[in-house]
PDB file of C-alpha atoms in Angstrom:
ATOM      1  CA  MET A   1      -0.980  29.649  40.563  1.00  0.00           C
ATOM      2  CA  ALA A   2       2.665  30.741  40.356  1.00  0.00           C
ATOM      3  CA  ALA A   3       2.476  30.753  36.556  1.00  0.00           C
ATOM      4  CA  LEU A   4      -0.624  32.968  36.712  1.00  0.00           C
ATOM      5  CA  LEU A   5       1.070  35.398  39.100  1.00  0.00           C
ATOM      6  CA  ASN A   6       4.171  35.510  36.902  1.00  0.00           C
ATOM      7  CA  SER A   7       1.994  36.196  33.847  1.00  0.00           C
ATOM      8  CA  VAL A   8       0.189  39.041  35.620  1.00  0.00           C
ATOM      9  CA  ARG A   9       3.491  40.410  36.924  1.00  0.00           C
ATOM     10  CA  ALA A  10       5.012  40.248  33.414  1.00  0.00           C
ATOM     11  CA  PHE A  11       2.000  42.090  31.971  1.00  0.00           C
ATOM     12  CA  PHE A  12       2.547  45.057  34.310  1.00  0.00           C
ATOM     13  CA  THR A  13       6.344  45.024  34.149  1.00  0.00           C
ATOM     14  CA  PRO A  14       7.874  47.378  31.592  1.00  0.00           C
ATOM     15  CA  GLN A  15       9.632  45.461  28.815  1.00  0.00           C
ATOM     16  CA  THR A  16      13.326  45.737  29.597  1.00  0.00           C
ATOM     17  CA  PHE A  17      14.586  43.146  27.137  1.00  0.00           C
ATOM     18  CA  HIS A  18      14.472  42.261  23.468  1.00  0.00           C
ATOM     19  CA  VAL A  19      14.727  38.979  21.548  1.00  0.00           C
ATOM     20  CA  GLU A  20      17.030  38.574  18.570  1.00  0.00           C
ATOM     21  CA  ALA A  21      19.131  36.043  16.693  1.00  0.00           C
ATOM     22  CA  GLU A  22      22.061  34.604  18.589  1.00  0.00           C
ATOM     23  CA  ASN A  23      25.476  35.616  17.258  1.00  0.00           C
ATOM     24  CA  PRO A  24      28.909  33.947  17.600  1.00  0.00           C
ATOM     25  CA  GLY A  25      29.883  36.394  20.348  1.00  0.00           C
ATOM     26  CA  ASP A  26      27.083  35.026  22.553  1.00  0.00           C
ATOM     27  CA  VAL A  27      28.596  31.540  23.007  1.00  0.00           C
ATOM     28  CA  VAL A  28      30.354  32.097  26.348  1.00  0.00           C
ATOM     29  CA  ALA A  29      27.463  34.066  27.871  1.00  0.00           C
ATOM     30  CA  ARG A  30      24.934  31.452  26.680  1.00  0.00           C
ATOM     31  CA  GLU A  31      26.943  28.516  28.027  1.00  0.00           C
ATOM     32  CA  ASN A  32      27.466  30.256  31.394  1.00  0.00           C
ATOM     33  CA  LEU A  33      23.747  31.019  31.597  1.00  0.00           C
ATOM     34  CA  LEU A  34      22.860  27.386  30.827  1.00  0.00           C
ATOM     35  CA  ASP A  35      25.323  26.112  33.456  1.00  0.00           C
ATOM     36  CA  ARG A  36      23.806  28.414  36.095  1.00  0.00           C
ATOM     37  CA  ALA A  37      20.196  27.667  35.137  1.00  0.00           C
ATOM     38  CA  MET A  38      20.423  23.921  34.540  1.00  0.00           C
ATOM     39  CA  GLY A  39      23.372  22.738  36.586  1.00  0.00           C
ATOM     40  CA  ALA A  40      26.233  20.410  35.860  1.00  0.00           C
ATOM     41  CA  GLY A  41      24.012  17.491  34.796  1.00  0.00           C
ATOM     42  CA  ARG A  42      22.589  19.329  31.804  1.00  0.00           C
ATOM     43  CA  ARG A  43      24.959  17.628  29.371  1.00  0.00           C
ATOM     44  CA  ARG A  44      23.809  14.140  30.364  1.00  0.00           C
ATOM     45  CA  LYS A  45      20.210  14.577  29.223  1.00  0.00           C
ATOM     46  CA  SER A  46      18.813  12.550  26.310  1.00  0.00           C
ATOM     47  CA  SER A  47      18.130  15.746  24.373  1.00  0.00           C
ATOM     48  CA  GLU A  48      21.814  16.585  24.542  1.00  0.00           C
ATOM     49  CA  LYS A  49      22.635  13.384  22.648  1.00  0.00           C
ATOM     50  CA  LEU A  50      20.670  14.782  19.708  1.00  0.00           C
ATOM     51  CA  ARG A  51      22.437  18.159  19.888  1.00  0.00           C
ATOM     52  CA  ALA A  52      26.002  16.897  20.338  1.00  0.00           C
ATOM     53  CA  GLY A  53      28.254  17.767  17.415  1.00  0.00           C
ATOM     54  CA  ARG A  54      25.481  19.691  15.612  1.00  0.00           C
ATOM     55  CA  VAL A  55      24.568  23.300  15.001  1.00  0.00           C
ATOM     56  CA  PRO A  56      21.082  24.674  15.620  1.00  0.00           C
ATOM     57  CA  ALA A  57      18.551  24.781  12.808  1.00  0.00           C
ATOM     58  CA  GLU A  58      19.075  27.696  10.461  1.00  0.00           C
ATOM     59  CA  GLY A  59      17.820  30.946  12.022  1.00  0.00           C
ATOM     60  CA  LEU A  60      16.495  29.203  15.133  1.00  0.00           C
ATOM     61  CA  ALA A  61      19.019  30.144  17.833  1.00  0.00           C
ATOM     62  CA  LEU A  62      17.610  33.111  19.755  1.00  0.00           C
ATOM     63  CA  VAL A  63      18.676  35.144  22.760  1.00  0.00           C
ATOM     64  CA  ALA A  64      17.024  37.691  25.000  1.00  0.00           C
ATOM     65  CA  ARG A  65      19.135  40.717  25.885  1.00  0.00           C
ATOM     66  CA  ASP A  66      18.759  43.260  28.639  1.00  0.00           C
ATOM     67  CA  GLN A  67      18.951  46.999  27.939  1.00  0.00           C
ATOM     68  CA  ASP A  68      22.758  46.830  28.089  1.00  0.00           C
ATOM     69  CA  GLY A  69      22.937  44.011  25.528  1.00  0.00           C
ATOM     70  CA  HIS A  70      23.771  41.199  27.978  1.00  0.00           C
ATOM     71  CA  VAL A  71      22.380  37.722  27.259  1.00  0.00           C
ATOM     72  CA  ILE A  72      19.660  37.003  29.826  1.00  0.00           C
ATOM     73  CA  GLY A  73      17.785  34.213  28.031  1.00  0.00           C
ATOM     74  CA  THR A  74      18.333  31.622  25.337  1.00  0.00           C
ATOM     75  CA  VAL A  75      16.464  29.096  23.224  1.00  0.00           C
ATOM     76  CA  ARG A  76      17.580  26.958  20.317  1.00  0.00           C
ATOM     77  CA  LEU A  77      15.870  24.536  17.962  1.00  0.00           C
ATOM     78  CA  TRP A  78      17.598  21.596  16.288  1.00  0.00           C
ATOM     79  CA  ASN A  79      16.832  19.527  13.197  1.00  0.00           C
ATOM     80  CA  VAL A  80      15.781  15.957  13.961  1.00  0.00           C
ATOM     81  CA  GLU A  81      13.929  13.117  12.335  1.00  0.00           C
ATOM     82  CA  ALA A  82      10.916  12.222  14.461  1.00  0.00           C
ATOM     83  CA  GLY A  83      10.791   8.533  13.627  1.00  0.00           C
ATOM     84  CA  ILE A  84       9.280   7.452  10.337  1.00  0.00           C
ATOM     85  CA  SER A  85       5.905   7.946   8.690  1.00  0.00           C
ATOM     86  CA  ARG A  86       3.436   5.168   7.911  1.00  0.00           C
ATOM     87  CA  GLU A  87       5.015   5.078   4.445  1.00  0.00           C
ATOM     88  CA  GLY A  88       8.494   4.532   5.942  1.00  0.00           C
ATOM     89  CA  ARG A  89       9.902   8.018   5.273  1.00  0.00           C
ATOM     90  CA  PRO A  90      11.758  10.048   7.936  1.00  0.00           C
ATOM     91  CA  VAL A  91       9.576  12.737   9.529  1.00  0.00           C
ATOM     92  CA  ASP A  92      11.490  16.031   9.662  1.00  0.00           C
ATOM     93  CA  ALA A  93      10.928  18.023  12.838  1.00  0.00           C
ATOM     94  CA  LEU A  94      12.647  20.351  15.282  1.00  0.00           C
ATOM     95  CA  LEU A  95      13.758  19.667  18.849  1.00  0.00           C
ATOM     96  CA  LEU A  96      13.525  22.672  21.145  1.00  0.00           C
ATOM     97  CA  GLY A  97      16.008  23.215  23.896  1.00  0.00           C
ATOM     98  CA  PRO A  98      17.355  24.246  26.067  1.00  0.00           C
ATOM     99  CA  LEU A  99      15.237  27.224  27.062  1.00  0.00           C
ATOM    100  CA  ALA A 100      16.739  29.167  29.955  1.00  0.00           C
ATOM    101  CA  VAL A 101      16.397  32.582  31.569  1.00  0.00           C
ATOM    102  CA  ASP A 102      18.815  34.187  34.020  1.00  0.00           C
ATOM    103  CA  SER A 103      17.347  33.777  37.519  1.00  0.00           C
ATOM    104  CA  ALA A 104      17.620  37.533  38.137  1.00  0.00           C
ATOM    105  CA  TYR A 105      15.101  38.072  35.314  1.00  0.00           C
ATOM    106  CA  GLU A 106      12.556  35.311  36.021  1.00  0.00           C
ATOM    107  CA  GLY A 107       8.886  36.264  36.012  1.00  0.00           C
ATOM    108  CA  LYS A 108       9.313  39.055  33.482  1.00  0.00           C
ATOM    109  CA  GLY A 109       7.933  37.151  30.479  1.00  0.00           C
ATOM    110  CA  ILE A 110      11.334  36.472  28.908  1.00  0.00           C
ATOM    111  CA  GLY A 111      10.867  32.693  28.605  1.00  0.00           C
ATOM    112  CA  SER A 112       7.429  33.213  27.062  1.00  0.00           C
ATOM    113  CA  ALA A 113       8.778  35.802  24.630  1.00  0.00           C
ATOM    114  CA  LEU A 114      11.576  33.443  23.575  1.00  0.00           C
ATOM    115  CA  MET A 115       9.073  30.598  23.082  1.00  0.00           C
ATOM    116  CA  ARG A 116       6.675  32.726  21.029  1.00  0.00           C
ATOM    117  CA  ALA A 117       9.531  34.025  18.871  1.00  0.00           C
ATOM    118  CA  ALA A 118      10.975  30.525  18.333  1.00  0.00           C
ATOM    119  CA  VAL A 119       7.606  29.011  17.387  1.00  0.00           C
ATOM    120  CA  ALA A 120       6.774  31.906  15.070  1.00  0.00           C
ATOM    121  CA  GLU A 121      10.155  31.759  13.330  1.00  0.00           C
ATOM    122  CA  ALA A 122       9.967  27.965  12.928  1.00  0.00           C
ATOM    123  CA  ALA A 123       6.520  28.328  11.355  1.00  0.00           C
ATOM    124  CA  ARG A 124       7.715  31.165   9.125  1.00  0.00           C
ATOM    125  CA  ARG A 125      10.556  28.932   7.897  1.00  0.00           C
ATOM    126  CA  GLY A 126       8.080  26.186   6.962  1.00  0.00           C
ATOM    127  CA  HIS A 127       8.834  23.571   9.618  1.00  0.00           C
ATOM    128  CA  GLY A 128       6.112  21.026  10.393  1.00  0.00           C
ATOM    129  CA  ALA A 129       6.512  20.279  14.107  1.00  0.00           C
ATOM    130  CA  ILE A 130       8.501  21.073  17.233  1.00  0.00           C
ATOM    131  CA  LEU A 131       9.229  18.510  19.953  1.00  0.00           C
ATOM    132  CA  LEU A 132      10.678  19.009  23.420  1.00  0.00           C
ATOM    133  CA  VAL A 133      11.165  17.395  26.791  1.00  0.00           C
ATOM    134  CA  GLY A 134       9.894  19.734  29.488  1.00  0.00           C
ATOM    135  CA  ASP A 135       7.350  20.734  32.089  1.00  0.00           C
ATOM    136  CA  ALA A 136       3.924  20.117  30.523  1.00  0.00           C
ATOM    137  CA  PRO A 137       2.044  22.802  32.511  1.00  0.00           C
ATOM    138  CA  TYR A 138       4.498  25.433  31.257  1.00  0.00           C
ATOM    139  CA  TYR A 139       4.642  24.345  27.604  1.00  0.00           C
ATOM    140  CA  GLU A 140       0.931  23.519  27.147  1.00  0.00           C
ATOM    141  CA  ARG A 141       0.151  27.247  26.976  1.00  0.00           C
ATOM    142  CA  PHE A 142       2.196  27.352  23.761  1.00  0.00           C
ATOM    143  CA  GLY A 143       0.299  24.373  22.306  1.00  0.00           C
ATOM    144  CA  PHE A 144       2.676  21.526  23.247  1.00  0.00           C
ATOM    145  CA  PHE A 145       1.047  18.245  24.295  1.00  0.00           C
ATOM    146  CA  ALA A 146       2.131  14.633  24.797  1.00  0.00           C
ATOM    147  CA  GLU A 147      -0.474  12.973  22.548  1.00  0.00           C
ATOM    148  CA  LYS A 148       1.541  13.471  19.320  1.00  0.00           C
ATOM    149  CA  THR A 149       4.670  11.859  20.824  1.00  0.00           C
ATOM    150  CA  GLN A 150       3.066   8.660  22.072  1.00  0.00           C
ATOM    151  CA  HIS A 151       4.738   6.521  19.379  1.00  0.00           C
ATOM    152  CA  LEU A 152       8.075   8.343  19.466  1.00  0.00           C
ATOM    153  CA  ILE A 153      11.028   7.737  21.776  1.00  0.00           C
ATOM    154  CA  MET A 154      14.128   9.656  22.755  1.00  0.00           C
ATOM    155  CA  PRO A 155      17.617   8.127  22.680  1.00  0.00           C
ATOM    156  CA  GLY A 156      18.331   7.298  26.309  1.00  0.00           C
ATOM    157  CA  PRO A 157      16.165   7.787  29.367  1.00  0.00           C
ATOM    158  CA  PHE A 158      13.306  10.304  29.297  1.00  0.00           C
ATOM    159  CA  GLU A 159      10.039  10.887  31.113  1.00  0.00           C
ATOM    160  CA  ARG A 160       7.160  10.043  28.751  1.00  0.00           C
ATOM    161  CA  HIS A 161       4.785  12.653  30.234  1.00  0.00           C
ATOM    162  CA  ARG A 162       7.389  15.392  29.601  1.00  0.00           C
ATOM    163  CA  PHE A 163       7.898  14.475  25.916  1.00  0.00           C
ATOM    164  CA  LEU A 164       5.701  17.010  24.104  1.00  0.00           C
ATOM    165  CA  ALA A 165       5.011  18.197  20.564  1.00  0.00           C
ATOM    166  CA  LEU A 166       3.466  21.116  18.731  1.00  0.00           C
ATOM    167  CA  GLU A 167       2.393  20.644  15.130  1.00  0.00           C
ATOM    168  CA  LEU A 168       3.013  23.753  13.058  1.00  0.00           C
ATOM    169  CA  LYS A 169       1.298  22.012  10.134  1.00  0.00           C
ATOM    170  CA  ALA A 170      -1.830  20.021  10.992  1.00  0.00           C
ATOM    171  CA  GLY A 171      -1.305  16.261  10.859  1.00  0.00           C
ATOM    172  CA  TRP A 172       2.491  16.513  10.465  1.00  0.00           C
ATOM    173  CA  LEU A 173       3.153  13.880  13.139  1.00  0.00           C
ATOM    174  CA  ASP A 174       0.180  11.628  12.315  1.00  0.00           C
ATOM    175  CA  GLY A 175       1.505   8.080  12.178  1.00  0.00           C
ATOM    176  CA  ALA A 176       5.062   9.073  13.129  1.00  0.00           C
ATOM    177  CA  ALA A 177       6.735   6.287  15.118  1.00  0.00           C
ATOM    178  CA  GLY A 178      10.236   5.406  16.219  1.00  0.00           C
ATOM    179  CA  MET A 179      13.280   7.059  17.711  1.00  0.00           C
ATOM    180  CA  LEU A 180      14.323  10.665  17.288  1.00  0.00           C
ATOM    181  CA  VAL A 181      17.655  11.001  15.501  1.00  0.00           C
ATOM    182  CA  ALA A 182      19.746  14.072  14.792  1.00  0.00           C
ATOM    183  CA  SER A 183      19.559  15.300  11.213  1.00  0.00           C
ATOM    184  CA  GLY A 184      20.955  18.805  11.320  1.00  0.00           C
ATOM    185  CA  ARG A 185      24.203  20.259  10.114  1.00  0.00           C
ATOM    186  CA  LYS A 186      27.306  18.984  11.877  1.00  0.00           C
ATOM    187  CA  LEU A 187      29.830  21.262  13.526  1.00  0.00           C
ATOM    188  CA  SER A 188      32.805  21.773  11.276  1.00  0.00           C
ATOM    189  CA  ALA A 189      36.169  20.613  12.595  1.00  0.00           C
TER     190      ALA A 189
END
């Protein structure tokens, strides 16, 4: 019910933000936002193990800005291998996260706008699938479901029912099995 009310509220709220590519000057604001939104334990999550020492997938680090240009939301996608195919080849995919919106701006459609932009840009760039660990009722509206991850595992602890996937290309994850491993570009020293 809360999601429905937030959607209705967002529909009638004037758009006071815009989504664009993250830039190097956004690092401090993004990290502060993530600390506030997700707390101190955010760096201990299994997803973080896949992001550590890596840079986001090309063109897939987005921010939402208010009218004054301040970062009020963020989402990033990361290159991973989603196990192996039936033929034994790594299955390229993206891992989404974290997605966060400044609490002062919740319920204004910013998280949804970031998700739609991230999915659209990943599809435009030719990626086959996006995986994430998150709240199923929230992410199902974007097409993410647990059925395509049933034979995949995260490194470290994770909640199976929160491990979701969206295929951008039909059948991309068919037969994929095994552990997710990072495959993206490494941070330079």
